[in-house]
Amino acid sequence: MIRMHFCNACGAPVEHRIPDGDSLPRFVCRACGEIHYHNPKIITGTVACWEDRVLMCRRAIEPRHGLWTLPAGFLEIGETAAAGAARETREEACAEVEMGELYTLINVTYIGQVYMFYRARLLEPKFAAGAESLAVELMREDQIPWDELAFPTVRLTLQDYFADYQRGEYELHTHDLTVSPWSGQTRREIVRKG
């Protein structure tokens, strides 16, 4: 559960209750009555391809430092999901892409996140590690370090992509992750497993 102790508007203590006219518990300020809504964060990124290879980034930041991911990050205020995905690809992989359609939509309810990955085509096979990446590589399916992927959302997206690539047809894929794949494990066990 998300924790909140003080109001962002006036600094007074908040309580967790169902406000009048609502159906879900919210943090409500005891002094000014401000209702604080906590909604899922949107992560947007790309499955950026060149021929039969996908652009992968090795993370230089936590969480999951040193593991592999697709270029992605939090959507910023004022940008579309597709524009955010292109920006994240520039920032993490120093690569320019032609954006395609939304490819995977993954609800990760246990951490309050929604992932949106777009298919994209590299304009040219030029890329480099950005500030949040240790390394960036184009990988074929047999080169993907499946045991070193940072997030289950990346694994699902890559599995969908390579299955569609084999068929020669691409469709929108949706997934709901409601339980952490690492439930019951310590952080050390999670990092060791990758």
mmCIF file with all atom_site columns, C-alpha atoms in Angstrom:
data_model
loop_
_atom_site.group_PDB
_atom_site.id
_atom_site.type_symbol
_atom_site.label_atom_id
_atom_site.label_alt_id
_atom_site.label_comp_id
_atom_site.label_asym_id
_atom_site.label_entity_id
_atom_site.label_seq_id
_atom_site.pdbx_PDB_ins_code
_atom_site.Cartn_x
_atom_site.Cartn_y
_atom_site.Cartn_z
_atom_site.occupancy
_atom_site.B_iso_or_equiv
_atom_site.pdbx_formal_charge
_atom_site.auth_seq_id
_atom_site.auth_comp_id
_atom_site.auth_asym_id
_atom_site.auth_atom_id
_atom_site.pdbx_PDB_model_num
ATOM 1   C CA . MET A 1 1   ? 0.000   0.000   0.000   1.00 0.00 ? 1   MET A CA 1
ATOM 2   C CA . ILE A 1 2   ? 1.150   3.542   -0.732  1.00 0.00 ? 2   ILE A CA 1
ATOM 3   C CA . ARG A 1 3   ? 1.922   5.536   2.402   1.00 0.00 ? 3   ARG A CA 1
ATOM 4   C CA . MET A 1 4   ? 1.280   9.219   2.890   1.00 0.00 ? 4   MET A CA 1
ATOM 5   C CA . HIS A 1 5   ? 1.464   11.155  6.149   1.00 0.00 ? 5   HIS A CA 1
ATOM 6   C CA . PHE A 1 6   ? 1.039   14.827  5.302   1.00 0.00 ? 6   PHE A CA 1
ATOM 7   C CA . CYS A 1 7   ? -0.995  16.916  2.859   1.00 0.00 ? 7   CYS A CA 1
ATOM 8   C CA . ASN A 1 8   ? 0.848   18.233  -0.205  1.00 0.00 ? 8   ASN A CA 1
ATOM 9   C CA . ALA A 1 9   ? -1.368  21.344  -0.177  1.00 0.00 ? 9   ALA A CA 1
ATOM 10  C CA . CYS A 1 10  ? -1.092  22.531  3.464   1.00 0.00 ? 10  CYS A CA 1
ATOM 11  C CA . GLY A 1 11  ? 1.216   20.131  5.310   1.00 0.00 ? 11  GLY A CA 1
ATOM 12  C CA . ALA A 1 12  ? -1.364  18.911  7.832   1.00 0.00 ? 12  ALA A CA 1
ATOM 13  C CA . PRO A 1 13  ? -1.781  15.191  8.634   1.00 0.00 ? 13  PRO A CA 1
ATOM 14  C CA . VAL A 1 14  ? -3.884  13.063  6.288   1.00 0.00 ? 14  VAL A CA 1
ATOM 15  C CA . GLU A 1 15  ? -6.154  10.111  6.969   1.00 0.00 ? 15  GLU A CA 1
ATOM 16  C CA . HIS A 1 16  ? -6.920  7.150   4.730   1.00 0.00 ? 16  HIS A CA 1
ATOM 17  C CA . ARG A 1 17  ? -10.682 6.924   4.195   1.00 0.00 ? 17  ARG A CA 1
ATOM 18  C CA . ILE A 1 18  ? -13.409 6.877   1.556   1.00 0.00 ? 18  ILE A CA 1
ATOM 19  C CA . PRO A 1 19  ? -14.343 10.504  0.788   1.00 0.00 ? 19  PRO A CA 1
ATOM 20  C CA . ASP A 1 20  ? -17.979 11.494  0.307   1.00 0.00 ? 20  ASP A CA 1
ATOM 21  C CA . GLY A 1 21  ? -19.147 10.648  -3.206  1.00 0.00 ? 21  GLY A CA 1
ATOM 22  C CA . ASP A 1 22  ? -16.266 8.224   -3.835  1.00 0.00 ? 22  ASP A CA 1
ATOM 23  C CA . SER A 1 23  ? -16.051 4.436   -3.670  1.00 0.00 ? 23  SER A CA 1
ATOM 24  C CA . LEU A 1 24  ? -12.361 3.884   -2.876  1.00 0.00 ? 24  LEU A CA 1
ATOM 25  C CA . PRO A 1 25  ? -10.172 4.891   0.062   1.00 0.00 ? 25  PRO A CA 1
ATOM 26  C CA . ARG A 1 26  ? -8.020  7.978   -0.547  1.00 0.00 ? 26  ARG A CA 1
ATOM 27  C CA . PHE A 1 27  ? -5.668  10.093  1.525   1.00 0.00 ? 27  PHE A CA 1
ATOM 28  C CA . VAL A 1 28  ? -7.732  13.053  2.754   1.00 0.00 ? 28  VAL A CA 1
ATOM 29  C CA . CYS A 1 29  ? -6.307  16.066  4.578   1.00 0.00 ? 29  CYS A CA 1
ATOM 30  C CA . ARG A 1 30  ? -7.809  16.519  8.039   1.00 0.00 ? 30  ARG A CA 1
ATOM 31  C CA . ALA A 1 31  ? -7.332  20.301  7.881   1.00 0.00 ? 31  ALA A CA 1
ATOM 32  C CA . CYS A 1 32  ? -8.084  21.522  4.338   1.00 0.00 ? 32  CYS A CA 1
ATOM 33  C CA . GLY A 1 33  ? -10.016 18.520  2.971   1.00 0.00 ? 33  GLY A CA 1
ATOM 34  C CA . GLU A 1 34  ? -7.698  18.049  -0.042  1.00 0.00 ? 34  GLU A CA 1
ATOM 35  C CA . ILE A 1 35  ? -8.160  14.588  -1.567  1.00 0.00 ? 35  ILE A CA 1
ATOM 36  C CA . HIS A 1 36  ? -4.938  13.011  -2.787  1.00 0.00 ? 36  HIS A CA 1
ATOM 37  C CA . TYR A 1 37  ? -5.352  10.551  -5.665  1.00 0.00 ? 37  TYR A CA 1
ATOM 38  C CA . HIS A 1 38  ? -2.613  8.019   -6.305  1.00 0.00 ? 38  HIS A CA 1
ATOM 39  C CA . ASN A 1 39  ? -2.892  6.592   -9.782  1.00 0.00 ? 39  ASN A CA 1
ATOM 40  C CA . PRO A 1 40  ? -0.705  4.177   -11.759 1.00 0.00 ? 40  PRO A CA 1
ATOM 41  C CA . LYS A 1 41  ? 2.492   5.442   -13.358 1.00 0.00 ? 41  LYS A CA 1
ATOM 42  C CA . ILE A 1 42  ? 2.873   5.009   -17.117 1.00 0.00 ? 42  ILE A CA 1
ATOM 43  C CA . ILE A 1 43  ? 6.091   3.562   -18.503 1.00 0.00 ? 43  ILE A CA 1
ATOM 44  C CA . THR A 1 44  ? 6.574   3.838   -22.241 1.00 0.00 ? 44  THR A CA 1
ATOM 45  C CA . GLY A 1 45  ? 9.237   2.398   -24.504 1.00 0.00 ? 45  GLY A CA 1
ATOM 46  C CA . THR A 1 46  ? 10.090  0.757   -27.787 1.00 0.00 ? 46  THR A CA 1
ATOM 47  C CA . VAL A 1 47  ? 10.811  -2.552  -29.387 1.00 0.00 ? 47  VAL A CA 1
ATOM 48  C CA . ALA A 1 48  ? 13.275  -0.824  -31.722 1.00 0.00 ? 48  ALA A CA 1
ATOM 49  C CA . CYS A 1 49  ? 14.394  -3.097  -34.551 1.00 0.00 ? 49  CYS A CA 1
ATOM 50  C CA . TRP A 1 50  ? 16.960  -3.249  -37.297 1.00 0.00 ? 50  TRP A CA 1
ATOM 51  C CA . GLU A 1 51  ? 16.380  -6.169  -39.654 1.00 0.00 ? 51  GLU A CA 1
ATOM 52  C CA . ASP A 1 52  ? 15.984  -9.248  -37.403 1.00 0.00 ? 52  ASP A CA 1
ATOM 53  C CA . ARG A 1 53  ? 17.505  -7.669  -34.296 1.00 0.00 ? 53  ARG A CA 1
ATOM 54  C CA . VAL A 1 54  ? 16.061  -5.771  -31.326 1.00 0.00 ? 54  VAL A CA 1
ATOM 55  C CA . LEU A 1 55  ? 17.772  -2.895  -29.513 1.00 0.00 ? 55  LEU A CA 1
ATOM 56  C CA . MET A 1 56  ? 18.572  -3.850  -25.904 1.00 0.00 ? 56  MET A CA 1
ATOM 57  C CA . CYS A 1 57  ? 20.023  -1.732  -23.092 1.00 0.00 ? 57  CYS A CA 1
ATOM 58  C CA . ARG A 1 58  ? 21.993  -2.897  -20.051 1.00 0.00 ? 58  ARG A CA 1
ATOM 59  C CA . ARG A 1 59  ? 20.817  -0.823  -17.086 1.00 0.00 ? 59  ARG A CA 1
ATOM 60  C CA . ALA A 1 60  ? 23.260  1.557   -15.382 1.00 0.00 ? 60  ALA A CA 1
ATOM 61  C CA . ILE A 1 61  ? 20.703  2.532   -12.717 1.00 0.00 ? 61  ILE A CA 1
ATOM 62  C CA . GLU A 1 62  ? 18.546  0.891   -10.075 1.00 0.00 ? 62  GLU A CA 1
ATOM 63  C CA . PRO A 1 63  ? 16.290  -0.913  -9.964  1.00 0.00 ? 63  PRO A CA 1
ATOM 64  C CA . ARG A 1 64  ? 17.853  -3.976  -11.556 1.00 0.00 ? 64  ARG A CA 1
ATOM 65  C CA . HIS A 1 65  ? 21.259  -2.413  -12.259 1.00 0.00 ? 65  HIS A CA 1
ATOM 66  C CA . GLY A 1 66  ? 23.321  -4.428  -14.759 1.00 0.00 ? 66  GLY A CA 1
ATOM 67  C CA . LEU A 1 67  ? 20.393  -6.339  -16.241 1.00 0.00 ? 67  LEU A CA 1
ATOM 68  C CA . TRP A 1 68  ? 18.986  -6.008  -19.759 1.00 0.00 ? 68  TRP A CA 1
ATOM 69  C CA . THR A 1 69  ? 15.863  -4.156  -20.832 1.00 0.00 ? 69  THR A CA 1
ATOM 70  C CA . LEU A 1 70  ? 14.178  -2.473  -23.751 1.00 0.00 ? 70  LEU A CA 1
ATOM 71  C CA . PRO A 1 71  ? 14.614  1.326   -23.873 1.00 0.00 ? 71  PRO A CA 1
ATOM 72  C CA . ALA A 1 72  ? 11.773  2.666   -21.716 1.00 0.00 ? 72  ALA A CA 1
ATOM 73  C CA . GLY A 1 73  ? 10.929  4.999   -18.869 1.00 0.00 ? 73  GLY A CA 1
ATOM 74  C CA . PHE A 1 74  ? 8.291   7.115   -17.199 1.00 0.00 ? 74  PHE A CA 1
ATOM 75  C CA . LEU A 1 75  ? 6.015   9.214   -19.372 1.00 0.00 ? 75  LEU A CA 1
ATOM 76  C CA . GLU A 1 76  ? 6.425   12.956  -18.759 1.00 0.00 ? 76  GLU A CA 1
ATOM 77  C CA . ILE A 1 77  ? 3.629   15.493  -18.363 1.00 0.00 ? 77  ILE A CA 1
ATOM 78  C CA . GLY A 1 78  ? 2.754   17.064  -21.712 1.00 0.00 ? 78  GLY A CA 1
ATOM 79  C CA . GLU A 1 79  ? 3.977   14.295  -24.006 1.00 0.00 ? 79  GLU A CA 1
ATOM 80  C CA . THR A 1 80  ? 2.139   11.523  -25.794 1.00 0.00 ? 80  THR A CA 1
ATOM 81  C CA . ALA A 1 81  ? 3.003   7.911   -25.003 1.00 0.00 ? 81  ALA A CA 1
ATOM 82  C CA . ALA A 1 82  ? 4.603   7.506   -28.452 1.00 0.00 ? 82  ALA A CA 1
ATOM 83  C CA . ALA A 1 83  ? 6.666   10.698  -28.066 1.00 0.00 ? 83  ALA A CA 1
ATOM 84  C CA . GLY A 1 84  ? 7.796   9.515   -24.626 1.00 0.00 ? 84  GLY A CA 1
ATOM 85  C CA . ALA A 1 85  ? 8.848   6.148   -26.052 1.00 0.00 ? 85  ALA A CA 1
ATOM 86  C CA . ALA A 1 86  ? 10.912  7.861   -28.773 1.00 0.00 ? 86  ALA A CA 1
ATOM 87  C CA . ARG A 1 87  ? 12.488  10.186  -26.172 1.00 0.00 ? 87  ARG A CA 1
ATOM 88  C CA . GLU A 1 88  ? 13.407  7.274   -23.906 1.00 0.00 ? 88  GLU A CA 1
ATOM 89  C CA . THR A 1 89  ? 15.028  5.495   -26.864 1.00 0.00 ? 89  THR A CA 1
ATOM 90  C CA . ARG A 1 90  ? 17.109  8.615   -27.592 1.00 0.00 ? 90  ARG A CA 1
ATOM 91  C CA . GLU A 1 91  ? 18.075  9.038   -23.925 1.00 0.00 ? 91  GLU A CA 1
ATOM 92  C CA . GLU A 1 92  ? 18.952  5.423   -23.146 1.00 0.00 ? 92  GLU A CA 1
ATOM 93  C CA . ALA A 1 93  ? 20.309  4.230   -26.490 1.00 0.00 ? 93  ALA A CA 1
ATOM 94  C CA . CYS A 1 94  ? 21.204  7.457   -28.380 1.00 0.00 ? 94  CYS A CA 1
ATOM 95  C CA . ALA A 1 95  ? 19.099  6.073   -31.247 1.00 0.00 ? 95  ALA A CA 1
ATOM 96  C CA . GLU A 1 96  ? 16.567  7.681   -33.566 1.00 0.00 ? 96  GLU A CA 1
ATOM 97  C CA . VAL A 1 97  ? 13.515  5.659   -34.502 1.00 0.00 ? 97  VAL A CA 1
ATOM 98  C CA . GLU A 1 98  ? 10.497  5.760   -36.750 1.00 0.00 ? 98  GLU A CA 1
ATOM 99  C CA . MET A 1 99  ? 7.590   5.040   -34.428 1.00 0.00 ? 99  MET A CA 1
ATOM 100 C CA . GLY A 1 100 ? 5.114   2.311   -35.230 1.00 0.00 ? 100 GLY A CA 1
ATOM 101 C CA . GLU A 1 101 ? 1.961   1.169   -33.507 1.00 0.00 ? 101 GLU A CA 1
ATOM 102 C CA . LEU A 1 102 ? 1.337   0.358   -29.859 1.00 0.00 ? 102 LEU A CA 1
ATOM 103 C CA . TYR A 1 103 ? 2.535   -3.218  -29.454 1.00 0.00 ? 103 TYR A CA 1
ATOM 104 C CA . THR A 1 104 ? 2.125   -4.308  -25.825 1.00 0.00 ? 104 THR A CA 1
ATOM 105 C CA . LEU A 1 105 ? -0.019  -2.894  -23.042 1.00 0.00 ? 105 LEU A CA 1
ATOM 106 C CA . ILE A 1 106 ? 0.842   -4.464  -19.698 1.00 0.00 ? 106 ILE A CA 1
ATOM 107 C CA . ASN A 1 107 ? -0.955  -3.664  -16.447 1.00 0.00 ? 107 ASN A CA 1
ATOM 108 C CA . VAL A 1 108 ? 1.341   -4.288  -13.468 1.00 0.00 ? 108 VAL A CA 1
ATOM 109 C CA . THR A 1 109 ? -1.197  -3.866  -10.701 1.00 0.00 ? 109 THR A CA 1
ATOM 110 C CA . TYR A 1 110 ? 1.010   -4.999  -7.802  1.00 0.00 ? 110 TYR A CA 1
ATOM 111 C CA . ILE A 1 111 ? 3.207   -1.891  -8.223  1.00 0.00 ? 111 ILE A CA 1
ATOM 112 C CA . GLY A 1 112 ? 0.703   0.504   -9.804  1.00 0.00 ? 112 GLY A CA 1
ATOM 113 C CA . GLN A 1 113 ? 2.283   0.758   -13.249 1.00 0.00 ? 113 GLN A CA 1
ATOM 114 C CA . VAL A 1 114 ? 1.096   0.489   -16.855 1.00 0.00 ? 114 VAL A CA 1
ATOM 115 C CA . TYR A 1 115 ? 3.661   -0.374  -19.552 1.00 0.00 ? 115 TYR A CA 1
ATOM 116 C CA . MET A 1 116 ? 3.170   0.689   -23.163 1.00 0.00 ? 116 MET A CA 1
ATOM 117 C CA . PHE A 1 117 ? 5.717   -0.622  -25.671 1.00 0.00 ? 117 PHE A CA 1
ATOM 118 C CA . TYR A 1 118 ? 5.617   0.538   -29.298 1.00 0.00 ? 118 TYR A CA 1
ATOM 119 C CA . ARG A 1 119 ? 7.091   -1.184  -32.323 1.00 0.00 ? 119 ARG A CA 1
ATOM 120 C CA . ALA A 1 120 ? 9.712   1.064   -33.871 1.00 0.00 ? 120 ALA A CA 1
ATOM 121 C CA . ARG A 1 121 ? 12.294  0.927   -36.646 1.00 0.00 ? 121 ARG A CA 1
ATOM 122 C CA . LEU A 1 122 ? 15.800  2.273   -36.208 1.00 0.00 ? 122 LEU A CA 1
ATOM 123 C CA . LEU A 1 123 ? 16.454  4.930   -38.857 1.00 0.00 ? 123 LEU A CA 1
ATOM 124 C CA . GLU A 1 124 ? 19.995  3.598   -39.093 1.00 0.00 ? 124 GLU A CA 1
ATOM 125 C CA . PRO A 1 125 ? 21.992  1.117   -37.003 1.00 0.00 ? 125 PRO A CA 1
ATOM 126 C CA . LYS A 1 126 ? 23.609  3.873   -34.946 1.00 0.00 ? 126 LYS A CA 1
ATOM 127 C CA . PHE A 1 127 ? 23.320  3.753   -31.161 1.00 0.00 ? 127 PHE A CA 1
ATOM 128 C CA . ALA A 1 128 ? 25.373  4.194   -28.002 1.00 0.00 ? 128 ALA A CA 1
ATOM 129 C CA . ALA A 1 129 ? 24.960  3.873   -24.268 1.00 0.00 ? 129 ALA A CA 1
ATOM 130 C CA . GLY A 1 130 ? 23.155  6.873   -22.808 1.00 0.00 ? 130 GLY A CA 1
ATOM 131 C CA . ALA A 1 131 ? 23.535  8.030   -19.197 1.00 0.00 ? 131 ALA A CA 1
ATOM 132 C CA . GLU A 1 132 ? 21.202  5.285   -17.895 1.00 0.00 ? 132 GLU A CA 1
ATOM 133 C CA . SER A 1 133 ? 22.801  2.434   -19.861 1.00 0.00 ? 133 SER A CA 1
ATOM 134 C CA . LEU A 1 134 ? 26.028  0.480   -19.388 1.00 0.00 ? 134 LEU A CA 1
ATOM 135 C CA . ALA A 1 135 ? 25.820  -0.996  -22.884 1.00 0.00 ? 135 ALA A CA 1
ATOM 136 C CA . VAL A 1 136 ? 23.465  -1.060  -25.864 1.00 0.00 ? 136 VAL A CA 1
ATOM 137 C CA . GLU A 1 137 ? 23.324  -3.869  -28.418 1.00 0.00 ? 137 GLU A CA 1
ATOM 138 C CA . LEU A 1 138 ? 21.231  -5.119  -31.302 1.00 0.00 ? 138 LEU A CA 1
ATOM 139 C CA . MET A 1 139 ? 20.295  -8.733  -30.551 1.00 0.00 ? 139 MET A CA 1
ATOM 140 C CA . ARG A 1 140 ? 18.700  -11.588 -32.457 1.00 0.00 ? 140 ARG A CA 1
ATOM 141 C CA . GLU A 1 141 ? 16.310  -13.837 -30.545 1.00 0.00 ? 141 GLU A CA 1
ATOM 142 C CA . ASP A 1 142 ? 19.043  -16.396 -29.809 1.00 0.00 ? 142 ASP A CA 1
ATOM 143 C CA . GLN A 1 143 ? 21.275  -13.621 -28.400 1.00 0.00 ? 143 GLN A CA 1
ATOM 144 C CA . ILE A 1 144 ? 18.751  -12.281 -25.870 1.00 0.00 ? 144 ILE A CA 1
ATOM 145 C CA . PRO A 1 145 ? 20.092  -12.888 -22.318 1.00 0.00 ? 145 PRO A CA 1
ATOM 146 C CA . TRP A 1 146 ? 16.777  -14.364 -21.125 1.00 0.00 ? 146 TRP A CA 1
ATOM 147 C CA . ASP A 1 147 ? 18.123  -15.073 -17.617 1.00 0.00 ? 147 ASP A CA 1
ATOM 148 C CA . GLU A 1 148 ? 19.391  -11.493 -17.271 1.00 0.00 ? 148 GLU A CA 1
ATOM 149 C CA . LEU A 1 149 ? 16.261  -9.515  -18.201 1.00 0.00 ? 149 LEU A CA 1
ATOM 150 C CA . ALA A 1 150 ? 15.422  -6.737  -15.761 1.00 0.00 ? 150 ALA A CA 1
ATOM 151 C CA . PHE A 1 151 ? 11.625  -6.917  -15.752 1.00 0.00 ? 151 PHE A CA 1
ATOM 152 C CA . PRO A 1 152 ? 8.829   -9.400  -16.507 1.00 0.00 ? 152 PRO A CA 1
ATOM 153 C CA . THR A 1 153 ? 7.254   -6.782  -18.802 1.00 0.00 ? 153 THR A CA 1
ATOM 154 C CA . VAL A 1 154 ? 10.336  -6.904  -21.023 1.00 0.00 ? 154 VAL A CA 1
ATOM 155 C CA . ARG A 1 155 ? 10.258  -10.717 -21.136 1.00 0.00 ? 155 ARG A CA 1
ATOM 156 C CA . LEU A 1 156 ? 6.562   -10.739 -22.144 1.00 0.00 ? 156 LEU A CA 1
ATOM 157 C CA . THR A 1 157 ? 7.100   -8.099  -24.823 1.00 0.00 ? 157 THR A CA 1
ATOM 158 C CA . LEU A 1 158 ? 10.093  -9.893  -26.316 1.00 0.00 ? 158 LEU A CA 1
ATOM 159 C CA . GLN A 1 159 ? 8.277   -13.244 -26.293 1.00 0.00 ? 159 GLN A CA 1
ATOM 160 C CA . ASP A 1 160 ? 5.317   -11.642 -28.087 1.00 0.00 ? 160 ASP A CA 1
ATOM 161 C CA . TYR A 1 161 ? 7.592   -9.897  -30.568 1.00 0.00 ? 161 TYR A CA 1
ATOM 162 C CA . PHE A 1 162 ? 9.646   -12.931 -31.595 1.00 0.00 ? 162 PHE A CA 1
ATOM 163 C CA . ALA A 1 163 ? 6.518   -15.114 -31.884 1.00 0.00 ? 163 ALA A CA 1
ATOM 164 C CA . ASP A 1 164 ? 4.921   -12.482 -34.158 1.00 0.00 ? 164 ASP A CA 1
ATOM 165 C CA . TYR A 1 165 ? 8.173   -12.073 -36.104 1.00 0.00 ? 165 TYR A CA 1
ATOM 166 C CA . GLN A 1 166 ? 8.183   -15.805 -36.852 1.00 0.00 ? 166 GLN A CA 1
ATOM 167 C CA . ARG A 1 167 ? 4.556   -15.604 -38.081 1.00 0.00 ? 167 ARG A CA 1
ATOM 168 C CA . GLY A 1 168 ? 5.166   -12.398 -40.019 1.00 0.00 ? 168 GLY A CA 1
ATOM 169 C CA . GLU A 1 169 ? 2.101   -10.772 -38.429 1.00 0.00 ? 169 GLU A CA 1
ATOM 170 C CA . TYR A 1 170 ? 2.043   -8.289  -35.575 1.00 0.00 ? 170 TYR A CA 1
ATOM 171 C CA . GLU A 1 171 ? -0.888  -7.553  -33.301 1.00 0.00 ? 171 GLU A CA 1
ATOM 172 C CA . LEU A 1 172 ? -1.526  -5.644  -30.085 1.00 0.00 ? 172 LEU A CA 1
ATOM 173 C CA . HIS A 1 173 ? -0.819  -7.792  -27.022 1.00 0.00 ? 173 HIS A CA 1
ATOM 174 C CA . THR A 1 174 ? -2.227  -7.117  -23.552 1.00 0.00 ? 174 THR A CA 1
ATOM 175 C CA . HIS A 1 175 ? -1.186  -8.681  -20.259 1.00 0.00 ? 175 HIS A CA 1
ATOM 176 C CA . ASP A 1 176 ? -2.171  -8.276  -16.615 1.00 0.00 ? 176 ASP A CA 1
ATOM 177 C CA . LEU A 1 177 ? 0.520   -8.929  -14.004 1.00 0.00 ? 177 LEU A CA 1
ATOM 178 C CA . THR A 1 178 ? -1.243  -8.985  -10.648 1.00 0.00 ? 178 THR A CA 1
ATOM 179 C CA . VAL A 1 179 ? 1.336   -10.791 -8.489  1.00 0.00 ? 179 VAL A CA 1
ATOM 180 C CA . SER A 1 180 ? 5.054   -10.121 -8.301  1.00 0.00 ? 180 SER A CA 1
ATOM 181 C CA . PRO A 1 181 ? 7.084   -12.899 -9.901  1.00 0.00 ? 181 PRO A CA 1
ATOM 182 C CA . TRP A 1 182 ? 9.505   -12.442 -6.988  1.00 0.00 ? 182 TRP A CA 1
ATOM 183 C CA . SER A 1 183 ? 6.950   -12.839 -4.194  1.00 0.00 ? 183 SER A CA 1
ATOM 184 C CA . GLY A 1 184 ? 8.512   -14.314 -1.105  1.00 0.00 ? 184 GLY A CA 1
ATOM 185 C CA . GLN A 1 185 ? 12.090  -13.714 -2.225  1.00 0.00 ? 185 GLN A CA 1
ATOM 186 C CA . THR A 1 186 ? 14.619  -11.373 -0.697  1.00 0.00 ? 186 THR A CA 1
ATOM 187 C CA . ARG A 1 187 ? 16.206  -8.613  -2.798  1.00 0.00 ? 187 ARG A CA 1
ATOM 188 C CA . ARG A 1 188 ? 19.483  -10.564 -2.813  1.00 0.00 ? 188 ARG A CA 1
ATOM 189 C CA . GLU A 1 189 ? 17.728  -13.628 -4.255  1.00 0.00 ? 189 GLU A CA 1
ATOM 190 C CA . ILE A 1 190 ? 16.006  -11.463 -6.878  1.00 0.00 ? 190 ILE A CA 1
ATOM 191 C CA . VAL A 1 191 ? 19.263  -9.808  -8.005  1.00 0.00 ? 191 VAL A CA 1
ATOM 192 C CA . ARG A 1 192 ? 21.120  -13.145 -8.049  1.00 0.00 ? 192 ARG A CA 1
ATOM 193 C CA . LYS A 1 193 ? 18.427  -14.749 -10.233 1.00 0.00 ? 193 LYS A CA 1
ATOM 194 C CA . GLY A 1 194 ? 18.314  -11.783 -12.614 1.00 0.00 ? 194 GLY A CA 1
#
